[in-house]
Amino acid sequence: MKLLEFEGKDVFRRYGLPVPPTGGAIEKPAQLPAALKRAGKGPWVIKAQVLAGGRGKAGGVKIAKTPKEAALIVKNMLGMKLVTPQTGEKGVKVNKVLVDKASDIAREIYLGVVLDRKLGCPLIIASAEGGVEIEVLAHTKPEAILRMPVDATAGLRPYQARQLAFQLRIPADQLGAFVKLAMGMVKIFMDLDANLVEVNPLILTPKGELLALDAKVTTDDNALFRQKELAAKPDLEATPAEKEAKKTGITFIGLDGTIGCMVNGAGLAMATMDSVHLAGGSPANFLDVGGGANAEQVTKAFQIIMKDKKVQAVLINIFGGIMRCDTIAEGVLTALKKIKLTVPLVVRLEGTNVKEGKALLQKSGLKMIVADSLWDAAQKAVAAAGAN
Ligand code: ADP
Ligand code: MG
């Protein structure tokens, strides 16, 4: 789950880390005057609150010198479609803007904490050359990027933070502030079950003050069960279909292809999508009905898949492990009686009681193509989608 910049900065503030004075995030132009007052004396910076970086260059970050300028910027920015290198061509709609006090910038630094899967611990990534995209810097000047693994239990130790500060040429009078910031970011990373806590740019003002101008926090969805506050937030990236699926315990991600896939288990779902590609087709979605794959879930999955008008064929690929194939077949048949399927259906079952399951499907009299192997199913689905 990704936090918006203002949410990330709220977390930073709670941990006592230096962020600019703010008027908060607003959704309506009428809320601007109060926000400007809260932020203090201008100039101010108005920032589009979307879950994508690269806003600066795309027109999603603007400086306002007067309240009048701020009003014009807010009016134009709210409701606009922001297209950045991270949003795709379609862009994302701006529903909220953040009003912060603008800062003078003397130097820009990059400071991030990521999860290093190879080392199995948090890793601090830092560079004295902030402001530019870190991915770009990694290509053009990899030697300018510092890496420091952090012990997950002990957190970042003060001596490590000081070592980083020296390498980043942080002025001596800001050493304490930097140590607190770096240690605080690692603490946030651990406390929130994050996989990214990033500040780009971290700045030094001409007066030598250290400030986090941007904040990016991404947390691990698998830890949402113990992150009650995060779990209560609306998922801004999910489509209506994805949200509906989640309620039934189905994992669904919409894609651009024509073959609707209904699979149990994430690994099998991935393998099914790969096979569809290999057979010359393209999946309309990733869909994992979960271990249970009961009639209710299968029905729901059909309904979600069929809402996508691009779907030309449905491929069911279910492995009967804990759940037996005949039970799954019954579930599929119950679902098929409830919904009107208007495209060809290919079913492949494998596992416990597969014979009984297939027999049930075959003698049901309902129209469907029964497949044997994964490869057979993928080819049949691609052929059926093409013929439809
Ligand atoms: P993004 O990473 O999405 O481009 P940032 O928050 O990093 O958005 O803002 C882009 C640029 O805008 C920053 O690199 C900085 O130069 C400028 N900026 C952002 N916030 C402020 C601020 N409070 N005061 C002055 N300049 C700012
Ligand atoms: Mg940034």
Short mmCIF file of C-alpha atoms and ligand atoms in Angstrom, two decimals:
data_model
loop_
_atom_site.label_atom_id
_atom_site.label_comp_id
_atom_site.label_asym_id
_atom_site.label_seq_id
_atom_site.Cartn_x
_atom_site.Cartn_y
_atom_site.Cartn_z
CA MET A 1 0.00 0.00 0.00
CA LYS A 2 1.32 3.41 -0.94
CA LEU A 3 0.83 6.49 1.21
CA LEU A 4 0.22 9.87 -0.35
CA GLU A 5 2.93 12.45 0.29
CA PHE A 6 0.94 14.29 2.96
CA GLU A 7 0.19 11.03 4.76
CA GLY A 8 3.88 10.14 4.67
CA LYS A 9 4.76 13.58 6.02
CA ASP A 10 2.18 13.17 8.79
CA VAL A 11 4.01 10.01 9.83
CA PHE A 12 7.35 11.86 9.69
CA ARG A 13 5.90 14.60 11.88
CA ARG A 14 4.66 12.06 14.40
CA TYR A 15 8.21 10.72 14.64
CA GLY A 16 9.56 14.23 15.15
CA LEU A 17 11.33 14.37 11.78
CA PRO A 18 11.82 17.69 9.96
CA VAL A 19 9.18 18.45 7.31
CA PRO A 20 8.12 21.89 6.03
CA PRO A 21 5.32 23.80 7.82
CA THR A 22 2.09 22.75 6.17
CA GLY A 23 -1.48 23.82 5.59
CA GLY A 24 -2.45 20.20 4.97
CA ALA A 25 -4.15 18.54 2.03
CA ILE A 26 -7.28 20.11 0.54
CA GLU A 27 -9.95 18.89 -1.87
CA LYS A 28 -11.78 22.12 -2.64
CA PRO A 29 -10.58 25.60 -3.63
CA ALA A 30 -12.67 27.03 -0.77
CA GLN A 31 -10.36 25.30 1.72
CA LEU A 32 -7.30 27.14 0.40
CA PRO A 33 -7.32 30.38 2.45
CA ALA A 34 -7.36 28.48 5.75
CA ALA A 35 -4.63 26.13 4.47
CA LEU A 36 -2.40 29.06 3.49
CA LYS A 37 -2.89 30.53 6.96
CA ARG A 38 -1.93 27.25 8.61
CA ALA A 39 1.20 26.97 6.46
CA GLY A 40 2.35 30.45 7.48
CA LYS A 41 3.90 33.19 5.40
CA GLY A 42 4.36 32.55 1.66
CA PRO A 43 5.62 31.65 -0.82
CA TRP A 44 3.87 28.29 -0.77
CA VAL A 45 4.17 25.15 -2.80
CA ILE A 46 1.05 23.40 -4.13
CA LYS A 47 1.57 19.70 -4.74
CA ALA A 48 -0.71 17.18 -6.46
CA GLN A 49 -1.40 14.26 -4.11
CA VAL A 50 -1.27 11.25 -6.39
CA LEU A 51 0.43 7.89 -5.94
CA ALA A 52 3.18 8.56 -8.47
CA GLY A 53 6.53 10.27 -8.45
CA GLY A 54 7.89 12.58 -11.09
CA ARG A 55 5.19 15.14 -10.35
CA GLY A 56 7.60 18.07 -10.42
CA LYS A 57 8.39 17.83 -14.12
CA ALA A 58 4.78 16.95 -15.01
CA GLY A 59 3.29 20.14 -13.58
CA GLY A 60 2.12 18.61 -10.31
CA VAL A 61 4.31 20.81 -8.10
CA LYS A 62 3.94 24.60 -8.35
CA ILE A 63 5.20 27.53 -6.33
CA ALA A 64 2.77 30.35 -5.48
CA LYS A 65 4.06 33.73 -4.33
CA THR A 66 0.68 35.27 -3.53
CA PRO A 67 -2.67 33.89 -2.33
CA LYS A 68 -4.10 34.86 -5.72
CA GLU A 69 -1.49 32.79 -7.55
CA ALA A 70 -2.14 29.91 -5.15
CA ALA A 71 -5.88 30.07 -5.86
CA LEU A 72 -5.30 29.88 -9.62
CA ILE A 73 -2.89 26.95 -9.27
CA VAL A 74 -5.26 25.05 -6.97
CA LYS A 75 -8.20 25.65 -9.31
CA ASN A 76 -6.26 24.22 -12.25
CA MET A 77 -4.60 21.39 -10.39
CA LEU A 78 -7.67 19.93 -8.67
CA GLY A 79 -9.38 17.62 -11.12
CA MET A 80 -6.56 17.65 -13.65
CA LYS A 81 -5.14 14.44 -15.14
CA LEU A 82 -1.51 14.25 -14.19
CA VAL A 83 0.69 12.27 -16.55
CA THR A 84 4.13 11.44 -15.18
CA PRO A 85 6.63 8.79 -16.26
CA GLN A 86 5.19 6.64 -13.45
CA THR A 87 1.45 6.92 -14.22
CA GLY A 88 1.25 5.51 -17.74
CA GLU A 89 -0.33 7.40 -20.62
CA LYS A 90 -3.77 7.54 -19.04
CA GLY A 91 -2.48 9.55 -16.10
CA VAL A 92 -4.19 9.90 -12.72
CA LYS A 93 -6.80 12.38 -11.55
CA VAL A 94 -5.77 14.85 -8.89
CA ASN A 95 -8.36 14.82 -6.09
CA LYS A 96 -6.25 16.41 -3.39
CA VAL A 97 -3.45 18.96 -3.26
CA LEU A 98 -1.00 19.59 -0.46
CA VAL A 99 -0.25 23.15 0.59
CA ASP A 100 3.23 23.43 2.12
CA LYS A 101 5.39 26.40 2.92
CA ALA A 102 8.00 26.70 0.16
CA SER A 103 11.63 26.43 1.17
CA ASP A 104 14.79 27.91 -0.27
CA ILE A 105 17.04 25.14 -1.42
CA ALA A 106 20.82 25.20 -1.09
CA ARG A 107 21.45 21.50 -1.58
CA GLU A 108 19.38 18.44 -2.48
CA ILE A 109 20.16 15.01 -1.04
CA TYR A 110 18.62 11.60 -1.59
CA LEU A 111 17.85 9.37 1.39
CA GLY A 112 15.86 6.16 1.23
CA VAL A 113 15.30 2.91 3.11
CA VAL A 114 14.39 -0.12 1.04
CA LEU A 115 14.06 -3.83 1.71
CA ASP A 116 17.06 -5.73 0.39
CA ARG A 117 15.71 -9.19 -0.32
CA LYS A 118 19.11 -10.67 -1.03
CA LEU A 119 20.64 -9.48 2.23
CA GLY A 120 17.36 -10.00 4.07
CA CYS A 121 17.45 -6.66 5.86
CA PRO A 122 16.64 -2.97 5.41
CA LEU A 123 19.13 -1.12 3.26
CA ILE A 124 19.77 2.61 3.35
CA ILE A 125 20.39 4.16 -0.01
CA ALA A 126 21.73 7.68 -0.04
CA SER A 127 23.33 10.15 -2.37
CA ALA A 128 24.75 13.63 -2.00
CA GLU A 129 23.32 14.20 -5.47
CA GLY A 130 19.61 14.32 -4.72
CA GLY A 131 16.89 15.96 -6.74
CA VAL A 132 17.35 13.68 -9.74
CA GLU A 133 15.60 10.34 -9.99
CA ILE A 134 17.66 7.76 -8.14
CA GLU A 135 17.03 5.26 -10.96
CA VAL A 136 18.64 7.68 -13.41
CA LEU A 137 21.59 8.29 -11.10
CA ALA A 138 22.06 4.53 -10.73
CA HIS A 139 22.69 4.40 -14.47
CA THR A 140 24.64 7.57 -15.06
CA LYS A 141 26.72 7.72 -11.89
CA PRO A 142 26.43 4.55 -9.83
CA GLU A 143 29.45 5.48 -7.73
CA ALA A 144 27.50 8.44 -6.32
CA ILE A 145 25.10 6.10 -4.54
CA LEU A 146 25.86 4.92 -0.99
CA ARG A 147 24.47 1.68 0.39
CA MET A 148 24.34 0.72 4.05
CA PRO A 149 22.70 -2.48 5.30
CA VAL A 150 20.87 -2.13 8.60
CA ASP A 151 20.40 -4.75 11.29
CA ALA A 152 16.63 -5.27 11.44
CA THR A 153 16.61 -5.94 15.19
CA ALA A 154 19.01 -3.24 16.33
CA GLY A 155 17.82 -0.60 13.87
CA LEU A 156 20.23 2.00 12.54
CA ARG A 157 22.96 2.72 15.10
CA PRO A 158 24.00 6.35 15.72
CA TYR A 159 27.59 5.69 14.56
CA GLN A 160 26.24 4.34 11.26
CA ALA A 161 24.07 7.42 10.79
CA ARG A 162 27.08 9.65 11.53
CA GLN A 163 29.16 7.76 8.99
CA LEU A 164 26.43 8.39 6.42
CA ALA A 165 26.31 12.07 7.36
CA PHE A 166 30.05 12.44 6.75
CA GLN A 167 29.78 10.75 3.37
CA LEU A 168 26.89 13.02 2.42
CA ARG A 169 28.84 16.08 3.60
CA ILE A 170 26.14 17.14 6.08
CA PRO A 171 27.29 20.29 7.90
CA ALA A 172 28.48 19.70 11.49
CA ASP A 173 25.68 21.72 13.09
CA GLN A 174 23.10 19.48 11.35
CA LEU A 175 24.78 16.23 12.35
CA GLY A 176 22.36 15.62 15.23
CA ALA A 177 19.35 16.41 13.05
CA PHE A 178 20.56 14.07 10.32
CA VAL A 179 21.24 11.20 12.73
CA LYS A 180 17.73 11.61 14.16
CA LEU A 181 16.22 11.68 10.65
CA ALA A 182 18.06 8.62 9.35
CA MET A 183 17.34 6.61 12.51
CA GLY A 184 13.73 7.80 12.48
CA MET A 185 13.26 6.72 8.86
CA VAL A 186 14.52 3.22 9.67
CA LYS A 187 12.20 3.14 12.70
CA ILE A 188 9.23 4.11 10.49
CA PHE A 189 10.31 1.44 8.01
CA MET A 190 10.21 -1.23 10.73
CA ASP A 191 7.15 0.04 12.63
CA LEU A 192 4.98 0.32 9.51
CA ASP A 193 6.18 -2.89 7.84
CA ALA A 194 7.30 -0.75 4.95
CA ASN A 195 9.23 -1.79 1.90
CA LEU A 196 10.13 1.79 1.02
CA VAL A 197 10.61 5.00 3.02
CA GLU A 198 12.13 7.63 0.78
CA VAL A 199 12.90 11.33 0.90
CA ASN A 200 13.82 12.93 -2.42
CA PRO A 201 14.78 15.65 -2.06
CA LEU A 202 16.07 15.99 1.45
CA ILE A 203 17.31 19.57 1.43
CA LEU A 204 19.64 21.91 3.21
CA THR A 205 18.29 25.44 3.24
CA PRO A 206 20.68 28.38 2.80
CA LYS A 207 20.49 28.74 6.60
CA GLY A 208 21.73 25.15 6.88
CA GLU A 209 18.47 23.64 8.05
CA LEU A 210 17.66 20.05 7.11
CA LEU A 211 14.15 19.42 5.69
CA ALA A 212 12.34 16.53 4.01
CA LEU A 213 10.54 18.18 1.08
CA ASP A 214 9.01 14.96 -0.21
CA ALA A 215 8.05 11.71 1.51
CA LYS A 216 7.29 8.39 -0.06
CA VAL A 217 6.16 5.48 2.09
CA THR A 218 5.10 2.11 0.71
CA THR A 219 4.03 -0.67 3.04
CA ASP A 220 3.73 -4.41 2.63
CA ASP A 221 0.11 -5.51 2.10
CA ASN A 222 0.87 -8.82 3.79
CA ALA A 223 1.31 -6.96 7.08
CA LEU A 224 -2.00 -5.08 6.86
CA PHE A 225 -3.56 -7.42 9.42
CA ARG A 226 -1.38 -5.84 12.11
CA GLN A 227 -1.37 -2.31 10.65
CA LYS A 228 -4.90 -1.42 11.64
CA GLU A 229 -4.55 2.27 10.81
CA LEU A 230 -3.22 1.55 7.31
CA ALA A 231 -5.75 -1.20 6.71
CA ALA A 232 -8.60 1.24 7.40
CA LYS A 233 -7.48 3.53 4.57
CA PRO A 234 -9.26 3.31 1.22
CA ASP A 235 -7.18 1.59 -1.45
CA LEU A 236 -6.67 4.37 -3.99
CA GLU A 237 -5.11 2.15 -6.61
CA ALA A 238 -7.78 -0.57 -6.74
CA THR A 239 -10.44 -0.50 -9.48
CA PRO A 240 -14.10 -1.16 -8.51
CA ALA A 241 -13.76 -4.75 -9.76
CA GLU A 242 -10.63 -5.30 -7.67
CA LYS A 243 -12.37 -3.97 -4.56
CA GLU A 244 -15.42 -6.17 -5.15
CA ALA A 245 -13.18 -9.22 -5.57
CA LYS A 246 -11.33 -8.50 -2.34
CA LYS A 247 -14.59 -8.59 -0.35
CA THR A 248 -15.13 -12.22 -1.42
CA GLY A 249 -11.54 -13.21 -0.68
CA ILE A 250 -10.58 -13.22 -4.36
CA THR A 251 -7.38 -11.64 -5.58
CA PHE A 252 -8.10 -9.93 -8.88
CA ILE A 253 -6.01 -7.64 -11.06
CA GLY A 254 -7.47 -6.40 -14.34
CA LEU A 255 -5.27 -6.59 -17.46
CA ASP A 256 -5.67 -5.73 -21.14
CA GLY A 257 -6.12 -9.13 -22.82
CA THR A 258 -9.16 -11.15 -23.95
CA ILE A 259 -8.95 -14.37 -21.94
CA GLY A 260 -10.56 -14.25 -18.53
CA CYS A 261 -8.67 -16.52 -16.14
CA MET A 262 -10.04 -18.17 -13.01
CA VAL A 263 -7.35 -20.01 -11.10
CA ASN A 264 -6.63 -21.10 -7.55
CA GLY A 265 -3.26 -20.19 -6.09
CA ALA A 266 -1.07 -17.28 -7.10
CA GLY A 267 1.66 -19.47 -8.56
CA LEU A 268 -0.76 -21.42 -10.74
CA ALA A 269 -2.38 -18.13 -11.79
CA MET A 270 0.98 -16.83 -12.97
CA ALA A 271 1.77 -20.09 -14.77
CA THR A 272 -1.65 -19.97 -16.44
CA MET A 273 -1.07 -16.42 -17.65
CA ASP A 274 2.36 -17.40 -18.99
CA SER A 275 0.86 -20.38 -20.81
CA VAL A 276 -1.86 -18.21 -22.36
CA HIS A 277 0.86 -15.86 -23.62
CA LEU A 278 2.91 -18.75 -24.92
CA ALA A 279 -0.14 -20.06 -26.81
CA GLY A 280 -0.41 -16.69 -28.54
CA GLY A 281 -3.19 -15.11 -26.48
CA SER A 282 -3.29 -12.56 -23.70
CA PRO A 283 -4.94 -12.76 -20.28
CA ALA A 284 -7.68 -10.30 -19.35
CA ASN A 285 -6.83 -10.58 -15.69
CA PHE A 286 -4.98 -12.23 -12.88
CA LEU A 287 -7.52 -13.99 -10.68
CA ASP A 288 -6.86 -16.19 -7.68
CA VAL A 289 -10.03 -17.59 -6.11
CA GLY A 290 -8.02 -18.83 -3.15
CA GLY A 291 -7.68 -22.29 -1.65
CA GLY A 292 -11.40 -22.76 -1.02
CA ALA A 293 -12.76 -22.15 -4.52
CA ASN A 294 -16.33 -22.64 -3.32
CA ALA A 295 -19.48 -22.05 -5.40
CA GLU A 296 -19.95 -18.55 -4.02
CA GLN A 297 -16.42 -17.50 -4.92
CA VAL A 298 -16.59 -19.10 -8.36
CA THR A 299 -19.90 -17.33 -9.06
CA LYS A 300 -18.43 -14.01 -7.94
CA ALA A 301 -15.32 -14.62 -10.02
CA PHE A 302 -17.46 -15.28 -13.12
CA GLN A 303 -19.41 -12.08 -12.51
CA ILE A 304 -16.25 -10.02 -12.12
CA ILE A 305 -14.62 -11.54 -15.21
CA MET A 306 -17.73 -11.04 -17.37
CA LYS A 307 -17.99 -7.36 -16.48
CA ASP A 308 -14.91 -6.85 -18.64
CA LYS A 309 -16.28 -6.44 -22.17
CA LYS A 310 -12.93 -7.38 -23.71
CA VAL A 311 -13.24 -10.97 -22.48
CA GLN A 312 -13.71 -13.41 -25.40
CA ALA A 313 -13.23 -16.68 -23.53
CA VAL A 314 -12.97 -17.85 -19.93
CA LEU A 315 -10.33 -20.30 -18.79
CA ILE A 316 -10.82 -22.09 -15.47
CA ASN A 317 -7.68 -23.80 -14.23
CA ILE A 318 -8.13 -25.24 -10.78
CA PHE A 319 -6.02 -27.64 -8.81
CA GLY A 320 -7.87 -29.84 -6.38
CA GLY A 321 -5.55 -30.17 -3.44
CA ILE A 322 -7.26 -29.64 -0.12
CA MET A 323 -10.48 -29.10 -2.08
CA ARG A 324 -11.44 -32.11 -4.21
CA CYS A 325 -12.04 -31.71 -7.97
CA ASP A 326 -15.59 -33.03 -7.78
CA THR A 327 -16.48 -30.40 -5.18
CA ILE A 328 -14.92 -27.75 -7.40
CA ALA A 329 -16.82 -29.06 -10.44
CA GLU A 330 -20.05 -28.79 -8.46
CA GLY A 331 -19.16 -25.24 -7.57
CA VAL A 332 -18.53 -24.39 -11.22
CA LEU A 333 -21.82 -25.97 -12.27
CA THR A 334 -23.78 -24.15 -9.54
CA ALA A 335 -22.19 -20.88 -10.65
CA LEU A 336 -22.95 -21.57 -14.33
CA LYS A 337 -26.61 -22.11 -13.53
CA LYS A 338 -26.79 -18.73 -11.84
CA ILE A 339 -25.01 -16.64 -14.43
CA LYS A 340 -25.38 -16.38 -18.18
CA LEU A 341 -22.03 -17.02 -19.75
CA THR A 342 -21.93 -15.51 -23.24
CA VAL A 343 -18.40 -16.57 -24.24
CA PRO A 344 -16.78 -20.02 -24.58
CA LEU A 345 -15.59 -21.67 -21.38
CA VAL A 346 -12.54 -23.92 -21.08
CA VAL A 347 -12.17 -25.92 -17.87
CA ARG A 348 -9.10 -27.77 -16.71
CA LEU A 349 -9.14 -29.59 -13.41
CA GLU A 350 -6.28 -31.53 -11.88
CA GLY A 351 -5.70 -33.21 -8.55
CA THR A 352 -7.72 -35.27 -6.10
CA ASN A 353 -10.86 -36.88 -7.60
CA VAL A 354 -10.13 -35.38 -11.02
CA LYS A 355 -11.95 -38.22 -12.82
CA GLU A 356 -15.13 -37.66 -10.83
CA GLY A 357 -14.88 -33.91 -11.33
CA LYS A 358 -14.48 -34.17 -15.09
CA ALA A 359 -17.34 -36.66 -15.30
CA LEU A 360 -19.62 -34.23 -13.48
CA LEU A 361 -18.75 -31.46 -15.93
CA GLN A 362 -19.22 -33.70 -18.95
CA LYS A 363 -22.59 -35.07 -18.00
CA SER A 364 -23.97 -31.67 -16.91
CA GLY A 365 -24.97 -30.91 -20.49
CA LEU A 366 -23.70 -27.37 -20.07
CA LYS A 367 -21.62 -26.04 -22.90
CA MET A 368 -17.94 -26.06 -22.09
CA ILE A 369 -14.61 -27.29 -23.39
CA VAL A 370 -12.90 -29.71 -21.00
CA ALA A 371 -9.12 -29.65 -21.22
CA ASP A 372 -6.52 -32.06 -19.90
CA SER A 373 -3.21 -30.32 -19.24
CA LEU A 374 -2.32 -26.70 -18.58
CA TRP A 375 -0.86 -26.41 -22.06
CA ASP A 376 -3.95 -28.04 -23.63
CA ALA A 377 -6.18 -25.62 -21.70
CA ALA A 378 -4.20 -22.55 -22.74
CA GLN A 379 -4.28 -23.54 -26.41
CA LYS A 380 -8.00 -24.31 -26.32
CA ALA A 381 -8.75 -21.00 -24.60
CA VAL A 382 -6.72 -19.03 -27.13
CA ALA A 383 -8.45 -20.85 -30.03
CA ALA A 384 -11.88 -20.29 -28.45
CA ALA A 385 -11.20 -16.57 -27.89
CA GLY A 386 -10.04 -16.18 -31.49
CA ALA A 387 -13.07 -17.99 -32.87
CA ASN A 388 -15.54 -16.06 -30.72
P1 ADP B 1 8.16 14.49 -7.23
O1 ADP B 1 9.19 13.65 -6.59
O2 ADP B 1 6.87 13.80 -7.44
O3 ADP B 1 8.64 15.16 -8.48
P2 ADP B 1 8.73 16.45 -5.14
O4 ADP B 1 7.97 16.58 -3.88
O5 ADP B 1 10.06 15.81 -5.03
O6 ADP B 1 7.81 15.69 -6.20
O7 ADP B 1 8.86 17.88 -5.77
C1 ADP B 1 9.55 18.12 -6.97
C2 ADP B 1 10.47 19.32 -6.79
O8 ADP B 1 9.73 20.45 -6.37
C3 ADP B 1 11.52 19.11 -5.71
O9 ADP B 1 12.66 18.46 -6.22
C4 ADP B 1 11.80 20.52 -5.29
O10 ADP B 1 12.76 21.12 -6.14
C5 ADP B 1 10.47 21.24 -5.47
N1 ADP B 1 9.76 21.33 -4.17
C6 ADP B 1 8.99 20.40 -3.60
N2 ADP B 1 8.53 20.80 -2.39
C7 ADP B 1 9.07 22.01 -2.17
C8 ADP B 1 9.01 22.97 -1.09
N3 ADP B 1 8.31 22.74 0.04
N4 ADP B 1 9.68 24.11 -1.24
C9 ADP B 1 10.40 24.36 -2.36
N5 ADP B 1 10.51 23.53 -3.38
C10 ADP B 1 9.85 22.37 -3.32
MG MG B 2 10.44 13.72 -5.03
#
